[in-house]
Coordinates of C-alpha atoms in Angstrom, one line a residue:
X236 CA -7.1 44.5 -6.4
X237 CA -5.9 43.9 -2.8
X238 CA -2.5 45.4 -3.5
X239 CA -3.9 48.4 -5.4
X240 CA -6.8 49.3 -3.1
X241 CA -5.4 48.3 0.3
X242 CA -1.6 48.6 -0.2
X243 CA -1.2 45.0 1.1
X244 CA 1.0 42.3 -0.4
X245 CA -0.3 38.7 -0.5
X246 CA 2.4 36.4 0.8
X247 CA 0.7 33.1 1.0
X248 CA -2.6 31.5 -0.1
X249 CA -4.3 28.7 1.8
X250 CA -6.8 26.7 -0.1
X251 CA -8.3 23.2 -0.4
X252 CA -7.5 20.9 -3.2
X253 CA -10.4 21.8 -5.5
X254 CA -9.6 21.9 -9.2
X255 CA -9.6 25.7 -9.6
X256 CA -6.7 25.9 -7.2
X257 CA -4.8 22.9 -8.6
X258 CA -4.5 23.9 -12.3
X259 CA -0.9 24.4 -13.5
X260 CA -1.8 27.9 -14.9
X261 CA -3.0 29.0 -11.4
X262 CA 0.1 27.6 -9.7
X263 CA 2.4 29.2 -12.2
X264 CA 0.6 32.6 -11.5
X265 CA 1.3 32.2 -7.8
X266 CA 4.9 31.3 -8.4
X267 CA 5.4 34.3 -10.7
X268 CA 4.2 36.6 -8.0
X269 CA 6.2 35.0 -5.2
X270 CA 3.0 33.7 -3.4
X271 CA 3.5 30.5 -1.4
X272 CA 0.6 28.0 -1.9
X273 CA -0.6 26.2 1.2
X274 CA -2.9 23.3 0.6
X275 CA -4.9 21.4 3.2
X276 CA -4.8 17.6 3.3
X277 CA -7.6 15.8 1.3
X278 CA -11.0 15.7 3.0
X279 CA -10.0 18.0 5.9
X280 CA -12.1 21.2 5.5
X281 CA -11.4 21.9 9.2
X282 CA -7.8 22.8 8.3
X283 CA -9.1 25.7 6.2
X284 CA -11.6 26.8 8.9
X285 CA -11.5 30.6 8.3
X286 CA -12.6 30.3 4.7
X287 CA -15.1 27.5 5.3
X288 CA -16.8 29.4 8.1
X289 CA -16.9 32.7 6.1
X290 CA -18.4 30.9 3.2
X291 CA -21.1 29.4 5.4
X292 CA -21.8 32.8 7.0
X293 CA -22.2 34.4 3.5
X294 CA -24.6 31.7 2.3
X295 CA -26.7 32.0 5.5
X296 CA -26.9 35.8 4.9
X297 CA -27.8 35.4 1.3
X298 CA -30.6 32.9 2.0
X299 CA -32.0 35.2 4.7
X300 CA -32.0 38.2 2.3
X301 CA -33.6 36.2 -0.6
X302 CA -36.3 34.7 1.7
X303 CA -37.5 38.2 2.6
X304 CA -38.0 39.3 -1.0
X305 CA -39.9 38.4 -4.1
X306 CA -36.9 38.9 -6.5
X307 CA -35.9 36.0 -8.7
X308 CA -32.8 33.9 -8.1
X309 CA -31.0 35.8 -10.8
X310 CA -30.4 38.5 -8.1
X311 CA -28.3 36.2 -5.9
X312 CA -25.1 37.8 -7.0
X313 CA -26.3 41.2 -5.8
X314 CA -27.3 39.7 -2.4
X315 CA -23.9 38.0 -2.2
X316 CA -22.0 41.3 -2.8
X317 CA -24.2 43.1 -0.3
X318 CA -23.5 40.4 2.4
X319 CA -19.8 40.6 1.7
X320 CA -19.8 44.4 2.0
X321 CA -21.6 44.2 5.4
X322 CA -19.2 41.6 6.8
X323 CA -16.2 43.6 5.7
X324 CA -17.6 46.7 7.5
X325 CA -18.5 44.9 10.7
X326 CA -15.8 44.9 13.5
X327 CA -14.7 41.4 14.7
X328 CA -13.2 40.3 18.0
X329 CA -11.2 37.1 18.4
X330 CA -12.6 35.0 21.3
X331 CA -10.7 32.6 23.4
X332 CA -11.3 29.0 22.5
X333 CA -13.5 27.2 24.9
X334 CA -12.0 24.1 26.4
X335 CA -13.9 21.1 27.7
X336 CA -13.5 20.3 31.4
X337 CA -10.8 17.9 32.4
X338 CA -11.8 14.3 33.1
X339 CA -10.0 11.8 35.4
X340 CA -6.8 11.8 33.3
X341 CA -4.8 14.7 32.1
X342 CA -5.6 15.7 28.5
X343 CA -2.2 17.4 27.8
X344 CA 1.5 16.8 28.1
X345 CA 4.3 19.1 28.9
X346 CA 6.8 19.6 26.0
X347 CA 9.6 21.9 24.9
X348 CA 8.8 24.4 22.2
X349 CA 11.5 24.2 19.5
X350 CA 10.2 26.1 16.5
X351 CA 7.7 26.3 13.6
X352 CA 7.4 23.6 10.9
X353 CA 7.5 24.8 7.3
X354 CA 4.3 25.1 5.1
X355 CA 1.9 24.6 8.0
X356 CA 0.3 26.8 10.7
X357 CA 1.4 24.7 13.7
X358 CA 4.2 24.4 16.3
X359 CA 7.0 21.9 16.8
X360 CA 7.6 20.6 20.3
X361 CA 10.1 18.1 21.8
X362 CA 8.7 15.5 24.2
X363 CA 11.7 14.2 26.3
X364 CA 10.0 11.0 27.8
X365 CA 9.6 9.5 24.4
X366 CA 12.4 11.3 22.6
X367 CA 10.0 12.5 19.9
X368 CA 9.3 15.8 18.0
X369 CA 5.6 16.5 17.8
X370 CA 3.8 18.8 15.4
X371 CA 0.8 20.3 17.2
X372 CA -1.8 22.9 16.4
X373 CA -3.2 23.8 19.8
X374 CA -0.8 24.6 22.7
X375 CA -0.6 26.7 25.9
X376 CA 2.7 28.4 26.4
X377 CA 4.1 28.5 29.9
X378 CA 6.4 31.5 29.5
X379 CA 7.5 31.6 33.1
X380 CA 8.6 27.9 33.2
X381 CA 12.0 26.7 32.2
X382 CA 13.4 23.4 31.0
X383 CA 14.8 21.3 33.9
X384 CA 17.9 20.1 32.0
X385 CA 21.5 20.6 32.9
X386 CA 22.7 20.0 29.3
X387 CA 22.4 22.4 26.4
X388 CA 19.0 21.2 25.4
X389 CA 19.8 19.8 22.0
X390 CA 18.2 16.5 20.9
X391 CA 21.6 14.7 20.9
X392 CA 22.4 15.9 24.4
X393 CA 18.9 14.9 25.7
X394 CA 19.3 11.4 24.3
X395 CA 22.7 10.9 25.9
X396 CA 21.4 12.2 29.3
X397 CA 18.4 9.9 29.1
X398 CA 20.6 6.8 28.3
X399 CA 23.2 7.5 31.0
X400 CA 20.7 8.3 33.7
X401 CA 18.2 5.4 33.1
X402 CA 20.3 2.4 34.1
X403 CA 23.7 3.7 35.3
X404 CA 24.8 0.5 37.0
X405 CA 23.7 -2.3 34.7
X406 CA 26.3 -4.8 33.6
X407 CA 25.4 -7.2 30.8
X408 CA 28.6 -9.1 30.5
X409 CA 28.1 -12.8 29.9
X410 CA 29.5 -15.2 32.5
X411 CA 32.1 -17.2 30.5
X412 CA 33.3 -20.2 32.3
X413 CA 36.7 -22.0 32.1
X414 CA 36.9 -24.2 29.0
X415 CA 34.3 -22.3 27.1
X416 CA 35.8 -21.9 23.6
X417 CA 38.8 -19.6 24.1
X418 CA 37.7 -17.8 27.2
X419 CA 39.5 -18.9 30.4
X420 CA 38.8 -16.3 33.0
X421 CA 35.4 -15.8 34.7
X422 CA 33.8 -12.4 35.1
X423 CA 32.0 -10.9 38.0
X424 CA 28.7 -8.9 38.2
X425 CA 27.0 -11.2 35.9
X426 CA 23.3 -11.5 35.1
X427 CA 22.3 -15.2 35.7
X428 CA 20.9 -17.2 32.8
X429 CA 17.2 -17.6 33.2
X430 CA 15.6 -21.0 32.4
X431 CA 11.9 -21.4 32.1
X432 CA 10.3 -22.8 35.2
X433 CA 6.8 -23.2 33.7
X434 CA 5.1 -26.5 34.4
X435 CA 4.6 -28.4 31.2
X436 CA 1.1 -29.6 30.5
X437 CA -0.2 -31.9 27.7
X438 CA -2.3 -30.0 25.3
X439 CA -6.0 -30.5 25.6
X440 CA -6.8 -30.1 21.9
X441 CA -5.7 -31.4 18.5
X442 CA -3.6 -28.4 17.6
X443 CA -0.2 -27.5 18.9
X444 CA 2.0 -24.5 18.4
X445 CA 5.7 -24.9 18.8
X446 CA 8.4 -22.2 18.6
X447 CA 11.8 -23.4 17.6
X448 CA 13.6 -20.4 19.2
X449 CA 14.8 -20.3 22.8
X450 CA 13.3 -16.9 23.8
X451 CA 10.5 -16.4 26.3
X452 CA 9.2 -13.0 25.2
X453 CA 7.0 -12.5 22.1
X454 CA 6.1 -8.8 22.6
X455 CA 5.2 -7.2 19.3
X456 CA 6.7 -3.9 20.6
X457 CA 10.1 -5.4 21.3
X458 CA 13.2 -3.1 21.4
X459 CA 15.0 -2.6 18.2
X460 CA 18.5 -2.9 19.6
X461 CA 20.7 -3.3 22.7
X462 CA 20.5 0.3 23.8
X463 CA 16.7 0.4 23.4
X464 CA 16.5 -2.7 25.6
X465 CA 18.4 -0.9 28.3
X466 CA 16.0 2.0 28.2
X467 CA 12.9 -0.1 28.2
X468 CA 10.8 -0.2 31.4
X469 CA 11.2 -4.0 31.4
X470 CA 14.9 -4.0 30.7
X471 CA 15.6 -6.7 33.2
X472 CA 13.4 -9.2 31.3
X473 CA 15.1 -8.2 28.0
X474 CA 18.5 -8.7 29.5
X475 CA 17.5 -12.1 30.8
X476 CA 16.2 -13.1 27.4
X477 CA 19.5 -12.0 25.8
X478 CA 21.4 -14.1 28.2
X479 CA 19.2 -17.1 27.3
X480 CA 20.0 -16.5 23.6
X481 CA 23.7 -16.2 24.2
X482 CA 23.7 -19.3 26.3
X483 CA 21.8 -21.2 23.6
X484 CA 24.5 -20.2 21.1
X485 CA 27.2 -21.4 23.5
X486 CA 25.5 -24.7 24.0
X487 CA 25.3 -25.2 20.2
X488 CA 28.9 -24.0 19.7
X489 CA 27.7 -21.5 17.1
X490 CA 31.0 -19.6 17.0
X491 CA 34.7 -19.5 18.1
X492 CA 36.6 -16.2 18.8
X493 CA 39.4 -15.6 16.3
X494 CA 41.5 -12.8 14.9
X495 CA 39.9 -11.4 11.7
X496 CA 41.8 -12.4 8.6
X497 CA 43.3 -9.5 6.5
X498 CA 40.7 -9.8 3.8
X499 CA 37.9 -10.9 6.1
X500 CA 34.5 -9.0 6.4
X501 CA 32.2 -9.1 9.4
X502 CA 28.4 -9.0 9.8
X503 CA 26.6 -7.0 12.5
X504 CA 23.1 -6.7 14.0
X505 CA 22.5 -10.4 14.6
X506 CA 19.2 -10.7 16.5
X507 CA 19.0 -14.1 18.1
X508 CA 19.7 -17.8 17.8
X509 CA 18.2 -19.6 14.8
X510 CA 18.3 -23.3 15.5
X511 CA 20.9 -24.1 13.1
X512 CA 22.9 -26.2 10.7
X513 CA 26.7 -26.2 10.0
X514 CA 27.9 -23.6 7.4
X515 CA 29.7 -24.6 4.3
X516 CA 31.7 -21.3 4.0
X517 CA 33.6 -19.0 6.4
X518 CA 31.5 -16.2 7.9
X519 CA 32.8 -13.7 10.6
X520 CA 30.6 -11.6 12.9
X521 CA 31.4 -8.8 15.3
X522 CA 31.0 -9.6 19.0
X523 CA 27.5 -8.7 20.2
X524 CA 26.9 -5.4 22.0
X525 CA 26.8 -6.0 25.8
X526 CA 28.5 -9.4 25.5
X527 CA 32.0 -8.5 24.4
X528 CA 34.6 -10.8 25.9
X529 CA 36.8 -8.5 28.0
X530 CA 39.9 -10.7 27.5
X531 CA 39.6 -10.6 23.7
X532 CA 37.7 -7.4 22.9
X533 CA 39.3 -7.1 19.4
X534 CA 38.5 -10.6 18.2
X535 CA 35.6 -11.6 16.0
X536 CA 33.2 -14.6 16.0
X537 CA 33.9 -17.2 13.3
X538 CA 30.6 -18.8 12.8
X539 CA 30.4 -22.6 12.8
X540 CA 26.6 -22.6 12.4
X541 CA 24.0 -20.4 10.8
X542 CA 22.1 -17.8 12.9
X543 CA 19.6 -15.0 12.3
X544 CA 21.0 -12.2 10.1
X545 CA 22.8 -14.5 7.6
X546 CA 21.6 -14.9 4.1
X547 CA 22.2 -18.7 4.4
X548 CA 20.3 -19.0 7.7
X549 CA 16.8 -19.8 6.5
X550 CA 17.9 -22.2 3.8
X551 CA 20.2 -24.1 6.2
X552 CA 17.5 -24.4 8.9
X553 CA 14.9 -25.5 6.3
X554 CA 17.2 -28.2 5.0
X555 CA 17.9 -29.6 8.5
X556 CA 14.2 -29.6 9.4
X557 CA 13.2 -31.2 6.1
X558 CA 15.8 -34.0 6.6
X559 CA 14.7 -34.8 10.2
X560 CA 10.9 -34.7 9.5
X561 CA 11.3 -36.9 6.4
X562 CA 13.0 -39.5 8.6
X563 CA 9.8 -39.7 10.7
X564 CA 7.6 -40.5 7.7
X565 CA 6.3 -37.0 6.7
X566 CA 6.0 -36.0 3.1
X567 CA 6.3 -32.5 1.8
X568 CA 3.4 -31.0 -0.1
X569 CA 4.6 -30.5 -3.7
X570 CA 2.5 -27.3 -4.2
X571 CA 3.3 -25.7 -0.8
X572 CA 6.7 -26.7 0.6
X573 CA 5.9 -25.4 4.1
X574 CA 3.3 -28.0 4.6
X575 CA 4.1 -31.6 5.7
X576 CA 1.7 -34.6 5.8
X577 CA 1.8 -38.0 7.5
X578 CA -1.2 -40.4 7.2
X579 CA -1.4 -43.7 9.0
X580 CA -4.7 -45.4 8.7
X581 CA -7.3 -43.0 10.0
X582 CA -4.7 -40.8 11.7
X583 CA -3.7 -37.7 9.8
X584 CA -0.9 -35.3 11.0
X585 CA -0.2 -31.9 9.4
X586 CA 2.8 -29.8 10.1
X587 CA 2.9 -26.2 8.9
X588 CA 6.4 -24.5 9.1
X589 CA 6.9 -20.8 8.8
X590 CA 10.7 -20.0 9.3
X591 CA 11.0 -21.4 12.8
X592 CA 7.3 -21.3 13.9
X593 CA 5.7 -24.7 13.7
X594 CA 2.0 -25.5 13.9
X595 CA 1.0 -29.2 14.4
X596 CA -2.5 -30.5 13.6
X597 CA -3.6 -34.1 14.4
X598 CA -6.9 -35.9 14.8
X599 CA -5.4 -38.2 17.5
X600 CA -3.9 -36.8 20.7
X601 CA -1.6 -39.7 21.3
X602 CA -0.1 -39.3 17.8
X603 CA 0.2 -35.5 18.5
X604 CA 2.3 -36.3 21.6
X605 CA 4.5 -38.7 19.7
X606 CA 5.2 -36.1 16.9
X607 CA 6.0 -33.5 19.5
X608 CA 8.4 -35.7 21.4
X609 CA 10.2 -36.6 18.2
X610 CA 10.7 -32.9 17.3
X611 CA 11.9 -32.1 20.8
X612 CA 14.5 -34.8 20.5
X613 CA 15.7 -33.3 17.2
X614 CA 15.6 -29.6 18.1
X615 CA 15.6 -27.3 21.2
X616 CA 11.8 -26.7 21.0
X617 CA 9.5 -24.8 23.3
X618 CA 5.9 -26.1 23.6
X619 CA 3.5 -23.1 23.6
X620 CA 0.5 -25.4 24.1
X621 CA -2.8 -25.1 22.3
X622 CA -2.4 -22.7 19.4
X623 CA -3.7 -19.2 20.3
X624 CA -1.5 -17.1 18.0
X625 CA 0.2 -17.8 14.8
X626 CA 2.1 -15.2 12.7
X627 CA 0.3 -12.4 14.5
X628 CA -3.2 -13.9 14.0
X629 CA -5.3 -14.6 17.1
X630 CA -7.1 -18.0 16.8
X631 CA -10.5 -18.4 18.3
X632 CA -12.4 -21.7 18.5
X633 CA -15.9 -22.7 19.4
X634 CA -16.1 -26.5 19.0
X635 CA -19.8 -26.7 20.0
X636 CA -20.7 -24.5 17.0
X637 CA -17.9 -25.9 14.8
X638 CA -16.4 -22.4 14.3
X639 CA -12.9 -21.1 14.0
X640 CA -11.9 -17.5 13.7
X641 CA -8.8 -15.5 12.9
X642 CA -8.2 -11.9 14.0
X643 CA -5.3 -9.5 13.5
X644 CA -6.0 -7.2 16.5
X645 CA -2.4 -7.6 17.9
X646 CA -0.9 -6.7 14.6
X647 CA -3.2 -3.7 14.2
X648 CA -2.4 -2.5 17.7
X649 CA 1.3 -2.7 16.8
X650 CA 0.7 -0.6 13.7
X651 CA -1.3 2.0 15.7
X652 CA 1.4 2.2 18.4
X653 CA 4.2 2.6 15.8
X654 CA 2.2 5.6 14.4
X655 CA 1.3 7.1 17.8
X656 CA -2.4 6.4 17.1
X657 CA -3.1 3.8 19.9
X658 CA -5.4 6.3 21.7
X659 CA -7.3 7.3 18.5
X660 CA -11.0 7.0 18.4
X661 CA -12.4 4.4 16.0
X662 CA -14.5 5.7 13.1
X663 CA -16.1 4.1 10.0
X664 CA -15.3 6.2 6.9
X665 CA -16.5 4.4 3.8
X666 CA -15.5 5.2 0.2
X667 CA -17.9 7.1 -1.9
X668 CA -19.7 4.8 -4.4
X669 CA -18.3 5.0 -7.9
X670 CA -15.4 7.1 -6.7
X671 CA -12.7 7.7 -9.2
X672 CA -9.1 8.3 -7.9
X673 CA -6.1 9.3 -9.9
X674 CA -2.4 10.2 -9.3
X675 CA -3.2 13.9 -9.9
X676 CA -5.0 14.0 -6.6
X677 CA -1.9 12.9 -4.7
X678 CA 1.5 14.4 -4.1
X679 CA 3.1 15.6 -7.3
X680 CA 6.2 17.7 -6.6
X681 CA 9.4 16.3 -5.0
X682 CA 8.7 18.4 -1.9
X683 CA 5.2 17.0 -1.6
X684 CA 6.4 13.4 -2.1
X685 CA 9.0 13.8 0.5
X686 CA 6.5 15.2 3.0
X687 CA 4.0 12.4 2.4
X688 CA 6.7 9.9 3.2
X689 CA 6.8 11.2 6.8
X690 CA 3.0 11.2 7.3
X691 CA 2.1 8.3 9.6
X692 CA -1.5 8.2 8.5
X693 CA -0.6 7.4 4.9
X694 CA 1.3 4.3 5.9
X695 CA -1.0 3.2 8.6
X696 CA -4.4 3.4 6.9
X697 CA -3.7 0.5 4.5
X698 CA -2.6 -1.7 7.4
X699 CA -5.6 -1.1 9.6
X700 CA -8.7 -0.7 7.4
X701 CA -11.0 -0.6 10.5
X702 CA -10.7 -4.4 11.1
X703 CA -9.2 -4.4 14.6
X704 CA -12.2 -6.2 16.1
X705 CA -13.2 -8.2 13.1
X706 CA -12.7 -12.0 12.7
X707 CA -12.4 -14.1 9.6
X708 CA -14.7 -16.9 10.5
X709 CA -14.9 -20.5 9.1
X710 CA -17.5 -23.2 9.8
X711 CA -21.1 -23.4 10.9
X712 CA -22.6 -24.7 7.6
X713 CA -22.3 -28.5 7.3
X714 CA -23.6 -28.5 3.7
X715 CA -20.8 -26.2 2.4
X716 CA -18.2 -27.2 4.9
X717 CA -15.7 -29.0 2.7
X718 CA -16.4 -27.4 -0.7
X719 CA -14.4 -24.7 -2.5
X720 CA -16.2 -21.9 -4.3
X721 CA -14.7 -19.0 -6.3
X722 CA -16.2 -15.6 -7.3
X723 CA -14.6 -13.4 -9.9
X724 CA -15.4 -9.9 -11.1
X725 CA -13.8 -7.0 -13.0
X726 CA -14.1 -3.2 -12.7
X727 CA -14.0 -1.9 -16.3
X728 CA -11.7 1.2 -16.8
X729 CA -11.4 1.8 -13.1
X730 CA -7.9 3.3 -13.3
X731 CA -8.3 7.0 -14.3
X732 CA -4.6 7.3 -15.2
X733 CA -4.1 4.5 -17.8
X734 CA -7.7 3.3 -18.3
X735 CA -6.9 -0.2 -17.3
X736 CA -9.4 -2.4 -15.5
X737 CA -9.4 -4.1 -12.1
X738 CA -9.4 -7.9 -11.4
X739 CA -11.0 -9.2 -8.3
X740 CA -11.6 -12.7 -7.1
X741 CA -12.1 -14.6 -3.8
X742 CA -12.1 -18.3 -2.9
X743 CA -14.5 -19.5 -0.2
X744 CA -13.9 -22.6 1.9
X745 CA -16.0 -23.6 4.9
X746 CA -17.9 -20.3 4.8
X747 CA -14.8 -18.0 4.9
X748 CA -12.3 -16.5 2.4
X749 CA -9.1 -18.4 2.1
X750 CA -7.6 -16.8 -1.0
X751 CA -8.3 -13.4 -2.7
X752 CA -6.8 -10.8 -5.0
X753 CA -7.6 -7.2 -6.0
X754 CA -5.1 -5.9 -8.6
X755 CA -4.9 -3.8 -11.8
X756 CA -5.0 -5.9 -15.0
X757 CA -1.8 -6.0 -17.0
X758 CA -3.7 -6.3 -20.3
X759 CA -5.8 -3.5 -21.7
X760 CA -9.5 -4.4 -22.0
X761 CA -11.6 -2.9 -24.8
X762 CA -15.0 -3.8 -23.2
X763 CA -16.5 -5.1 -20.0
X764 CA -16.6 -8.6 -21.5
X765 CA -12.9 -8.4 -22.1
X766 CA -12.3 -7.2 -18.5
X767 CA -14.4 -10.0 -17.0
X768 CA -12.8 -12.6 -19.2
X769 CA -9.3 -11.5 -18.1
X770 CA -10.4 -11.6 -14.5
X771 CA -11.7 -15.1 -14.9
X772 CA -8.4 -16.1 -16.5
X773 CA -6.4 -14.7 -13.5
X774 CA -8.7 -16.6 -11.1
X775 CA -8.4 -19.8 -13.1
X776 CA -4.6 -19.9 -12.6
X777 CA -5.1 -19.6 -8.8
X778 CA -7.9 -22.2 -8.9
X779 CA -5.5 -24.8 -10.4
X780 CA -3.0 -24.2 -7.6
X781 CA -5.8 -24.3 -4.9
X782 CA -7.1 -27.5 -6.3
X783 CA -3.7 -29.2 -6.4
X784 CA -2.7 -28.0 -2.9
X785 CA -5.9 -29.1 -1.2
X786 CA -5.9 -32.4 -3.1
X787 CA -2.5 -33.1 -1.7
X788 CA -3.8 -32.7 1.9
X789 CA -6.2 -35.7 1.4
X790 CA -8.8 -34.3 3.7
X791 CA -11.2 -32.4 1.3
X792 CA -12.5 -35.2 -0.9
X793 CA -14.8 -32.8 -2.9
X794 CA -11.7 -31.1 -4.3
X795 CA -11.5 -33.8 -6.9
X796 CA -14.6 -32.2 -8.5
X797 CA -14.3 -29.1 -10.6
X798 CA -14.2 -25.8 -8.5
X799 CA -17.4 -23.8 -9.2
X800 CA -16.3 -20.3 -10.4
X801 CA -19.0 -17.7 -10.5
X802 CA -19.0 -14.7 -12.9
X803 CA -21.7 -12.1 -13.6
X804 CA -20.9 -11.4 -17.2
X805 CA -22.8 -13.7 -19.7
X806 CA -20.6 -12.7 -22.6
X807 CA -17.4 -13.7 -20.8
X808 CA -18.9 -17.0 -19.8
X809 CA -20.0 -17.8 -23.3
X810 CA -16.5 -17.1 -24.8
X811 CA -14.9 -19.3 -22.1
X812 CA -17.2 -22.3 -22.4
X813 CA -17.5 -22.3 -26.2
X814 CA -14.2 -22.4 -28.0
X815 CA -16.0 -22.0 -31.3
X816 CA -17.1 -18.4 -30.4
X817 CA -14.6 -16.0 -31.9
X818 CA -16.7 -12.8 -32.1
X819 CA -15.4 -10.4 -29.5
X820 CA -12.4 -12.7 -28.7
X821 CA -10.2 -12.5 -31.9
X822 CA -8.0 -9.9 -30.4
X823 CA -7.4 -11.8 -27.1
X824 CA -3.8 -12.8 -26.4
X825 CA -3.3 -16.5 -26.5
X826 CA -2.4 -16.8 -22.8
X827 CA -5.8 -15.7 -21.6
X828 CA -7.4 -18.7 -23.5
X829 CA -5.7 -20.8 -20.8
X830 CA -9.1 -20.4 -19.1
X831 CA -10.7 -22.6 -21.8
X832 CA -8.1 -25.3 -21.2
X833 CA -8.7 -25.3 -17.5
X834 CA -12.4 -25.7 -18.1
X835 CA -11.8 -28.4 -20.6
X836 CA -9.5 -30.4 -18.2
X837 CA -12.2 -30.2 -15.5
X838 CA -10.3 -28.0 -13.0
X839 CA -13.1 -25.4 -12.9
X840 CA -16.7 -24.9 -13.9
X841 CA -17.6 -21.3 -14.9
X842 CA -21.1 -20.4 -14.0
X843 CA -23.4 -17.4 -14.0
X844 CA -24.2 -15.5 -10.8
X845 CA -26.5 -12.5 -10.4
X846 CA -24.5 -9.3 -10.1
X847 CA -25.8 -8.5 -6.6
X848 CA -24.7 -11.9 -5.4
X849 CA -21.1 -11.7 -6.7
X850 CA -18.9 -11.7 -3.6
X851 CA -15.9 -10.4 -5.6
X852 CA -17.7 -7.2 -6.5
X853 CA -16.2 -5.2 -3.6
X854 CA -12.7 -6.3 -4.6
X855 CA -13.0 -4.2 -7.8
X856 CA -14.9 -1.0 -6.9
X857 CA -16.3 1.0 -4.0
X858 CA -19.9 -0.1 -3.2
X859 CA -22.7 1.6 -1.2
X860 CA -22.4 0.7 2.5
X861 CA -25.3 -1.8 2.8
X862 CA -24.0 -3.9 -0.2
X863 CA -20.4 -3.7 1.1
X864 CA -21.4 -4.9 4.5
X865 CA -23.4 -7.8 3.1
X866 CA -20.5 -9.0 1.0
X867 CA -18.0 -8.8 3.8
X868 CA -20.3 -10.9 6.0
X869 CA -20.7 -13.4 3.2
X870 CA -17.0 -14.0 2.9
X871 CA -16.7 -14.6 6.7
X872 CA -15.7 -11.2 8.0
X873 CA -17.7 -10.9 11.2
X874 CA -17.4 -8.7 14.4
X875 CA -15.9 -10.4 17.4
X876 CA -19.2 -9.8 19.3
X877 CA -20.9 -12.4 17.1
X878 CA -18.4 -15.1 18.2
X879 CA -17.9 -14.4 21.9

């Protein structure tokens, strides 16, 4: 009709993702007529503002017309046609967008316009200070201003200019002394090796964090490579840290410079020293950027010890640590090899090892100092004092209230920064209750899949989940302090694509969640009883491990009792507790009846819980906001304001 009546050709069609625009028949029709389909992202009506505003205007006009007449609602279509005709006849004038007044800080940045991105009504700009290409909708073009660059303006040229102009006189050559391996001539213009001058203090608590590396900086936004370190505003600190690493490798005689054998292969991109053990095979490494020996620039490093970047490094280090700690009387937990225990009378010492980060817990300060001194005698350790961070978790203590909290704010800030969202405003957007999602609502074509891979929001949303200021809190209830509870639940046929159900369970210790899972079931359930029985089976396997692990620690005596596992499905509980019941369970695979064995052996006790009190409910489905908030509080997720 548009082509015949107006002589115009439709070149593109912008629409939301409603079903009438997503059918294959409609898409084929557009393709046959050469019309490009533009679709807005999900839940962003503002990206289709012209149509959304026009629809609202039409509805307002129709309501106004119908309110002034006694005609029945069957005449709505006539009113709509009349409103449409009036709007088409009225002249319109585009108005300038009103802007808010500037505040104390500038609200815009100066960029270089470089073109138009495909399949979206925006602009592409290059931002030289951060060497990034930005896709922006609103911009003001300064047509009388020019780029202040002497080069051609290409991305490659701009990068080179930035690198050459930032630190033109930095020399990062290492100061090799006479007698150091095969280097005999000293070099000038060196950066001195920095040693920590921090005064050592004995920890005032029972928990100590030790880092087995020799670096001082633990910035989550650390440079990715040597060139990035030179361009960093704190390049001097990074260069000092690199010198410390290299000096540590020299002190440990990690490598020797040799000619690369004819069939030898080298490794590159070695990050830093990994307190190490001698290797059993020959490994060669290229000399490190910025620290190439000028006398032997073509030689390679033949490694004598393992370092970061090697496949053998973690295993070699773990063997060495295990050998040394066993000599001091520690025993390794059979169910969690990263945990070591030493008990002497009433004194209990726990060591938790993750790669080369070590956490020490002790109920006697004197014994804590003895263990620390022993480790410092075995390895080049650095005492970080009372544990404040571990593996990106911030640790909060309130001994007067017997509370301890864990927070991932530093990790979340890192994710936000990586996706250029550090200045984004915080919003709470909750899933719609009983919402059904399917693959058909996501990217389908290869072009859409490729485009979604480059959308920062898609990768960031799962990592953030609006928990930046939330703490996982333990303690405060003496009656339940040292007792493990488990809640299990299932969402029946929650997956719209293959009609499989969802398993959810959570283990609670000392008032907070210590172990949880939310995953699609691998077995097809034919009823809600089946789904809950399978979920309880999944939870029972984890319960056996939890019970064995905690029992090995020797500090939670109640773990010798069966773990109370709560389920809200009476039928599933009956089948699990009574092996004689076969109705409704004949088709079960044999492995799911492992649940019955676990109950029989006394590892768990399956009990009934009211559906509104099942804390695993929000691990299987979207709940209304009040219920979701109640469950998160009951598993120990609390805002930081409730602790501080």
